[in-house]
Amino acid sequence: MKRFKIILLMCYLTFFKLSFSDGNNNMKPPIPLPPEITENVNNDFKVPEIKKYGEDIDGDDLRYLEKTYTVMMEAKVNVFIPLEVISDVDIETIIVDNQIKEIPFEIELNRTPEKKDHYSLKYSESIIDIDRDGKPDTYISSPQYINEKISKDNYVKIYGENISKEGKHNKTIYVTVEIGE
């Protein structure tokens, strides 16, 4: 929401701060320099005197440098919100001896993907050695593409025969959304 407000403010500053020469969009040609200035370009430069308020000013001598107008416009902005994982998954299980466990889990995204077969889940690790003994024992698998807001059919498969150290083992895995191949 903060990004949207910043983008909207930038659009306001860009589109609403316009100035025109006059209301009819007729651009006036630039005013030529007086001869006193052009004659003394290479010599001593003298600035012509500015007439003071109350002195007689001919209509031809009066020059308007700029007229400004306030213009009201409407701006529409397309804001792209990236596809992100918004759920945390905690998996706890007990493995006894050479058991093989397949644990399903779901991952929730912030919105439904707008393109089918375009986005996939990317794990920081998908083959894990949970007890750090040198043999991989835990595998994470997901469907090739995610097409729904809630991604189902994700599994953690644990092979008990490859776990050699008893005790409680913890591992943190980060999940991101990537454009599929």
Short mmCIF file of C-alpha atoms in Angstrom, two decimals:
data_model
loop_
_atom_site.label_atom_id
_atom_site.label_comp_id
_atom_site.label_asym_id
_atom_site.label_seq_id
_atom_site.Cartn_x
_atom_site.Cartn_y
_atom_site.Cartn_z
CA MET A 1 0.00 0.00 0.00
CA LYS A 2 2.93 2.31 0.75
CA ARG A 3 4.37 1.73 -2.76
CA PHE A 4 0.98 2.57 -4.28
CA LYS A 5 0.82 5.89 -2.37
CA ILE A 6 4.34 6.81 -3.51
CA ILE A 7 3.52 5.99 -7.14
CA LEU A 8 0.29 7.99 -6.91
CA LEU A 9 2.18 10.98 -5.47
CA MET A 10 4.75 10.80 -8.27
CA CYS A 11 1.96 10.71 -10.86
CA TYR A 12 0.33 13.72 -9.21
CA LEU A 13 3.58 15.70 -9.30
CA THR A 14 4.19 14.73 -12.92
CA PHE A 15 0.74 15.33 -14.36
CA PHE A 16 -0.65 18.20 -12.31
CA LYS A 17 2.29 20.64 -12.43
CA LEU A 18 1.85 21.87 -16.00
CA SER A 19 2.13 25.44 -17.25
CA PHE A 20 1.11 26.86 -20.61
CA SER A 21 1.80 30.15 -22.32
CA ASP A 22 -1.90 31.00 -22.58
CA GLY A 23 -5.25 29.23 -22.28
CA ASN A 24 -5.54 28.47 -26.01
CA ASN A 25 -2.25 26.53 -26.15
CA ASN A 26 -0.90 29.09 -28.64
CA MET A 27 2.80 29.39 -28.02
CA LYS A 28 4.16 32.93 -28.36
CA PRO A 29 7.50 33.42 -30.12
CA PRO A 30 10.43 34.39 -27.90
CA ILE A 31 10.79 38.11 -27.25
CA PRO A 32 13.87 39.58 -28.99
CA LEU A 33 16.49 41.33 -26.87
CA PRO A 34 16.49 45.12 -26.87
CA PRO A 35 19.17 46.79 -29.04
CA GLU A 36 20.98 48.18 -25.95
CA ILE A 37 21.88 44.65 -24.93
CA THR A 38 22.82 43.28 -28.36
CA GLU A 39 25.10 46.27 -29.15
CA ASN A 40 27.10 45.86 -25.94
CA VAL A 41 27.58 42.12 -26.02
CA ASN A 42 31.35 42.24 -26.48
CA ASN A 43 31.77 45.57 -24.69
CA ASP A 44 30.64 46.54 -21.23
CA PHE A 45 27.41 44.71 -20.56
CA LYS A 46 24.63 47.03 -19.40
CA VAL A 47 21.26 45.92 -18.19
CA PRO A 48 18.40 48.20 -19.23
CA GLU A 49 16.70 50.01 -16.36
CA ILE A 50 13.54 48.59 -14.91
CA LYS A 51 10.65 51.01 -14.78
CA LYS A 52 9.30 51.66 -11.32
CA TYR A 53 5.72 51.44 -10.25
CA GLY A 54 3.87 54.66 -11.02
CA GLU A 55 5.95 55.64 -14.07
CA ASP A 56 4.25 55.83 -17.41
CA ILE A 57 4.40 52.47 -19.15
CA ASP A 58 3.42 52.18 -22.78
CA GLY A 59 1.38 49.16 -23.76
CA ASP A 60 4.20 47.98 -26.05
CA ASP A 61 6.78 48.08 -23.27
CA LEU A 62 4.76 45.87 -20.96
CA ARG A 63 5.84 42.25 -21.36
CA TYR A 64 4.41 39.18 -19.68
CA LEU A 65 7.12 36.62 -19.12
CA GLU A 66 4.92 33.70 -18.21
CA LYS A 67 1.29 32.92 -17.52
CA THR A 68 0.43 29.91 -15.42
CA TYR A 69 -2.79 28.00 -15.23
CA THR A 70 -3.98 25.15 -13.06
CA VAL A 71 -5.00 22.15 -15.11
CA MET A 72 -6.97 19.30 -13.55
CA MET A 73 -6.21 15.87 -15.02
CA GLU A 74 -6.99 12.29 -14.13
CA ALA A 75 -4.26 9.66 -14.08
CA LYS A 76 -4.67 5.90 -13.99
CA VAL A 77 -1.78 3.73 -12.89
CA ASN A 78 -1.35 -0.03 -13.25
CA VAL A 79 0.36 -1.38 -10.16
CA PHE A 80 1.94 -4.84 -10.37
CA ILE A 81 2.02 -6.82 -7.14
CA PRO A 82 4.45 -9.74 -7.30
CA LEU A 83 3.31 -13.27 -6.57
CA GLU A 84 4.52 -14.21 -3.06
CA VAL A 85 4.19 -17.05 -0.55
CA ILE A 86 2.26 -15.82 2.50
CA SER A 87 2.01 -18.99 4.60
CA ASP A 88 4.48 -20.66 6.93
CA VAL A 89 4.57 -24.46 7.06
CA ASP A 90 5.68 -26.31 10.18
CA ILE A 91 6.14 -30.06 9.76
CA GLU A 92 6.66 -32.26 12.79
CA THR A 93 6.82 -36.05 12.66
CA ILE A 94 8.34 -38.99 14.44
CA ILE A 95 10.37 -41.51 12.42
CA VAL A 96 10.94 -44.94 13.93
CA ASP A 97 13.69 -47.19 12.51
CA ASN A 98 13.50 -47.57 8.72
CA GLN A 99 10.09 -45.93 8.26
CA ILE A 100 9.37 -43.98 5.09
CA LYS A 101 6.94 -41.11 5.66
CA GLU A 102 5.33 -38.93 3.03
CA ILE A 103 3.85 -35.76 4.60
CA PRO A 104 1.58 -33.56 2.45
CA PHE A 105 1.45 -29.78 2.96
CA GLU A 106 -0.16 -26.75 1.35
CA ILE A 107 1.35 -23.37 0.46
CA GLU A 108 -0.81 -20.25 0.20
CA LEU A 109 0.04 -17.42 -2.21
CA ASN A 110 -1.01 -13.77 -1.95
CA ARG A 111 -3.23 -14.10 -5.06
CA THR A 112 -4.16 -16.48 -7.87
CA PRO A 113 -1.56 -16.47 -10.67
CA GLU A 114 -2.82 -14.62 -13.77
CA LYS A 115 -1.09 -17.06 -16.17
CA LYS A 116 -1.51 -20.83 -16.16
CA ASP A 117 1.59 -23.05 -16.26
CA HIS A 118 3.87 -20.05 -15.79
CA TYR A 119 4.93 -19.94 -12.10
CA SER A 120 6.62 -22.57 -9.95
CA LEU A 121 7.77 -22.94 -6.34
CA LYS A 122 11.50 -22.71 -5.64
CA TYR A 123 12.93 -24.12 -2.40
CA SER A 124 16.25 -23.04 -0.88
CA GLU A 125 16.93 -26.80 -0.53
CA SER A 126 14.86 -29.70 -1.83
CA ILE A 127 17.27 -32.54 -0.96
CA ILE A 128 18.14 -32.31 2.72
CA ASP A 129 20.45 -34.12 5.12
CA ILE A 130 18.38 -33.45 8.25
CA ASP A 131 20.79 -35.11 10.72
CA ARG A 132 23.97 -33.85 8.97
CA ASP A 133 25.60 -37.27 8.65
CA GLY A 134 26.42 -37.00 4.93
CA LYS A 135 23.46 -39.02 3.57
CA PRO A 136 20.40 -37.19 2.17
CA ASP A 137 17.29 -38.40 3.97
CA THR A 138 14.57 -35.79 3.34
CA TYR A 139 13.15 -34.76 -0.04
CA ILE A 140 10.68 -31.98 -0.87
CA SER A 141 8.57 -32.22 -4.00
CA SER A 142 5.94 -29.93 -5.53
CA PRO A 143 4.00 -29.84 -8.79
CA GLN A 144 5.92 -28.32 -11.70
CA TYR A 145 3.57 -25.29 -11.92
CA ILE A 146 1.29 -23.52 -9.48
CA ASN A 147 -2.02 -22.39 -10.94
CA GLU A 148 -4.13 -21.77 -7.83
CA LYS A 149 -3.93 -19.49 -4.81
CA ILE A 150 -3.41 -22.53 -2.56
CA SER A 151 -0.81 -24.94 -3.90
CA LYS A 152 -1.64 -28.53 -2.96
CA ASP A 153 0.13 -31.81 -3.75
CA ASN A 154 3.36 -30.70 -2.05
CA TYR A 155 5.14 -33.46 -0.12
CA VAL A 156 8.03 -33.96 2.26
CA LYS A 157 9.31 -37.54 2.01
CA ILE A 158 11.56 -38.78 4.85
CA TYR A 159 13.57 -41.99 4.62
CA GLY A 160 14.27 -43.32 8.14
CA GLU A 161 16.95 -45.74 6.96
CA ASN A 162 19.23 -42.76 6.09
CA ILE A 163 18.84 -41.07 9.49
CA SER A 164 21.69 -42.25 11.68
CA LYS A 165 21.51 -39.79 14.58
CA GLU A 166 18.68 -39.94 17.07
CA GLY A 167 17.10 -36.84 18.51
CA LYS A 168 15.16 -33.82 17.36
CA HIS A 169 16.35 -32.28 14.08
CA ASN A 170 15.28 -28.83 12.81
CA LYS A 171 15.75 -27.30 9.38
CA THR A 172 14.47 -24.02 7.93
CA ILE A 173 13.71 -23.97 4.20
CA TYR A 174 12.79 -20.80 2.31
CA VAL A 175 10.18 -20.90 -0.47
CA THR A 176 9.92 -18.36 -3.30
CA VAL A 177 7.86 -18.11 -6.47
CA GLU A 178 9.72 -18.15 -9.79
CA ILE A 179 8.73 -18.02 -13.41
CA GLY A 180 8.60 -21.62 -14.60
CA GLU A 181 10.57 -22.99 -17.52
#
